[in-house]
Amino acid sequence: MTDLVLPETIQSVLDKYIEPDDIFCAILPAVGEVLQCDRCFLYLRNPQTKFGKIAYCWRRNQNIPDITDFQWKLEPPSLPQADPLFAAALRTEASIYIEDVETASPKIVNQEFERKNFGHRALIHAHLCQDGQLWGILQPCVFNQNRIWSDYDHAVITQLESELTPLAVTYITNHQKHGEAQSHKNHLSG
């Protein structure tokens, strides 16, 4: 099987930008358009400290909730129990494609958790993993209707996982260095 060539709108972002921040800002709208989604967000996390945030969020329109979180927050210890999708991501399992949150198995999806925190009806829970650790989750989703994810959708996400994972690691590593320097600076000035 040959590797999928990413759609031009996505590939051009990867070709144009170098910095993870620039790529993430530009790629989410392209992914949303290519996959015909309502929202696409990127959750980034440090697997050592378990701090994370939804650093980037694209929405098709203003009626779709923006769930960007600019502050790094410690993941609640209960999160893997409350969210089976997150638990699967922590185990670095293959990405999960949910066609309908309302009819999915409770072993895979906590419907109430998804409804309360995200509001979507169908989603892709794409796991950005490296060296047995979860560094991020790319989550394209659809509101108000179910969605059958095509082989093409799967191929695009699989390719994006390999492209975005090293960028997520770089982003987290750079943030960690900046955060440590800022923390040290604050300690010295305090």
XYZ file of C-alpha atoms in Angstrom:
190
model
C 0.000 0.000 0.000
C 1.403 3.386 -0.958
C 1.349 6.296 1.433
C -1.451 8.749 0.934
C -0.405 12.070 -0.454
C -1.963 14.634 1.858
C -4.462 17.009 0.246
C -2.795 20.126 -1.145
C -4.389 22.435 1.436
C -2.845 20.421 4.282
C 0.491 19.680 2.602
C 0.984 23.347 1.718
C 0.792 24.251 5.422
C 3.470 21.668 6.238
C 5.620 22.971 3.376
C 5.174 26.668 4.212
C 5.761 26.739 7.965
C 8.501 25.411 10.249
C 7.439 26.361 13.784
C 4.868 24.062 15.429
C 2.737 27.048 16.540
C 2.486 28.352 12.967
C 1.702 24.893 11.609
C -0.961 24.154 14.221
C -2.676 27.525 13.668
C -2.797 27.028 9.905
C -3.432 23.289 9.678
C -6.601 22.983 11.769
C -8.758 24.993 9.333
C -7.347 22.938 6.461
C -8.114 19.671 8.268
C -11.608 20.904 9.104
C -12.297 21.737 5.471
C -10.782 18.554 4.044
C -12.710 16.327 6.475
C -15.829 18.530 6.296
C -16.015 18.904 10.071
C -17.618 21.526 12.287
C -14.708 21.847 14.699
C -11.143 20.615 14.913
C -9.023 21.048 17.998
C -5.608 20.027 19.227
C -4.997 19.026 22.826
C -1.316 19.078 23.775
C 0.118 17.522 26.941
C 3.384 16.830 28.659
C 3.416 13.099 29.466
C 5.897 13.615 32.321
C 4.057 16.392 34.179
C 0.512 15.525 32.971
C -0.165 19.201 32.260
C -2.165 19.848 29.112
C -4.387 22.303 27.286
C -6.542 22.615 24.204
C -4.047 24.914 22.584
C -5.703 25.284 19.166
C -9.319 25.189 18.050
C -10.865 25.868 14.647
C -14.645 26.228 14.236
C -16.691 26.314 11.064
C -18.820 29.128 12.483
C -19.433 31.131 15.656
C -22.313 28.844 16.730
C -19.843 26.034 17.415
C -18.310 26.330 20.908
C -14.682 27.460 21.084
C -12.972 25.291 23.682
C -9.483 26.784 23.447
C -7.768 26.857 26.808
C -4.761 29.138 27.092
C -3.715 27.905 30.543
C -1.845 24.660 31.147
C -3.789 22.547 33.628
C -2.989 19.387 35.504
C -5.067 16.517 34.147
C -7.446 15.304 36.857
C -6.389 11.845 38.126
C -9.991 10.704 37.536
C -9.942 11.678 33.831
C -9.073 8.190 32.485
C -11.983 6.708 34.467
C -14.410 9.431 33.322
C -13.308 9.397 29.675
C -12.649 6.003 28.047
C -11.378 7.755 24.906
C -8.692 9.519 26.932
C -7.829 6.275 28.712
C -7.317 4.591 25.327
C -5.117 7.488 24.215
C -3.007 7.171 27.374
C -2.516 3.487 26.538
C -1.330 4.707 23.092
C -3.982 2.615 21.361
C -4.914 3.287 17.763
C -6.967 6.390 17.069
C -10.711 5.978 17.532
C -13.411 6.946 15.048
C -16.826 7.535 16.626
C -19.679 7.663 14.136
C -22.323 8.540 16.720
C -21.667 9.418 20.361
C -25.306 8.593 21.159
C -25.097 4.975 19.984
C -21.429 4.151 20.679
C -20.569 1.529 23.261
C -20.195 2.927 26.795
C -16.927 0.973 26.979
C -15.593 3.303 24.281
C -17.464 6.577 24.888
C -18.910 8.174 28.011
C -21.892 9.869 26.355
C -22.590 12.211 29.261
C -18.926 13.271 29.495
C -18.812 14.004 25.747
C -22.122 15.884 25.832
C -21.131 18.002 28.851
C -17.555 18.808 27.792
C -17.638 18.836 24.004
C -21.179 18.757 22.618
C -20.253 16.947 19.414
C -22.103 14.023 17.860
C -19.333 12.314 15.856
C -15.583 12.591 16.250
C -12.134 11.309 15.506
C -9.936 10.890 18.579
C -6.508 10.894 16.881
C -3.684 9.975 19.244
C -0.335 11.710 18.803
C 2.010 9.222 20.467
C 5.758 8.771 20.489
C 7.946 6.346 22.460
C 4.927 4.853 24.223
C 3.682 8.216 25.481
C 0.705 10.425 24.603
C 1.749 13.946 23.556
C -1.488 15.171 22.037
C -4.929 14.484 20.640
C -6.208 15.839 17.344
C -9.983 15.883 17.388
C -12.031 16.705 14.289
C -15.739 16.480 15.057
C -19.255 16.994 13.740
C -22.236 18.465 15.581
C -25.961 17.642 15.266
C -25.614 14.507 13.136
C -23.782 11.228 12.979
C -20.923 10.725 10.547
C -19.512 7.658 8.876
C -15.763 8.204 8.610
C -14.523 7.059 5.196
C -11.355 5.173 4.323
C -10.076 8.496 2.983
C -10.731 10.178 6.361
C -8.822 7.362 8.083
C -5.904 7.707 5.638
C -5.674 11.491 6.121
C -5.707 11.143 9.917
C -3.102 8.363 9.862
C -0.795 10.547 7.773
C -1.455 13.565 10.008
C -0.574 11.552 13.108
C 2.913 10.902 11.740
C 3.341 14.534 10.638
C 1.964 16.222 13.772
C 3.383 13.997 16.530
C 7.009 15.203 16.261
C 5.717 18.792 16.109
C 3.695 18.222 19.294
C 6.794 16.830 21.017
C 8.833 19.858 19.899
C 6.099 22.250 21.043
C 5.892 20.603 24.488
C 9.679 20.376 24.846
C 10.107 24.059 23.931
C 7.289 25.060 26.259
C 8.855 23.015 29.049
C 12.170 24.863 28.620
C 10.422 28.240 28.509
C 8.260 27.319 31.486
C 11.275 26.225 33.534
C 13.155 29.420 32.636
C 10.108 31.538 33.531
C 9.648 29.636 36.795
C 13.329 30.135 37.670
C 13.097 33.844 36.780
C 10.007 34.231 38.981
C 11.764 32.437 41.829
C 14.793 34.740 41.555
C 12.658 37.874 41.474
C 10.492 36.636 44.380
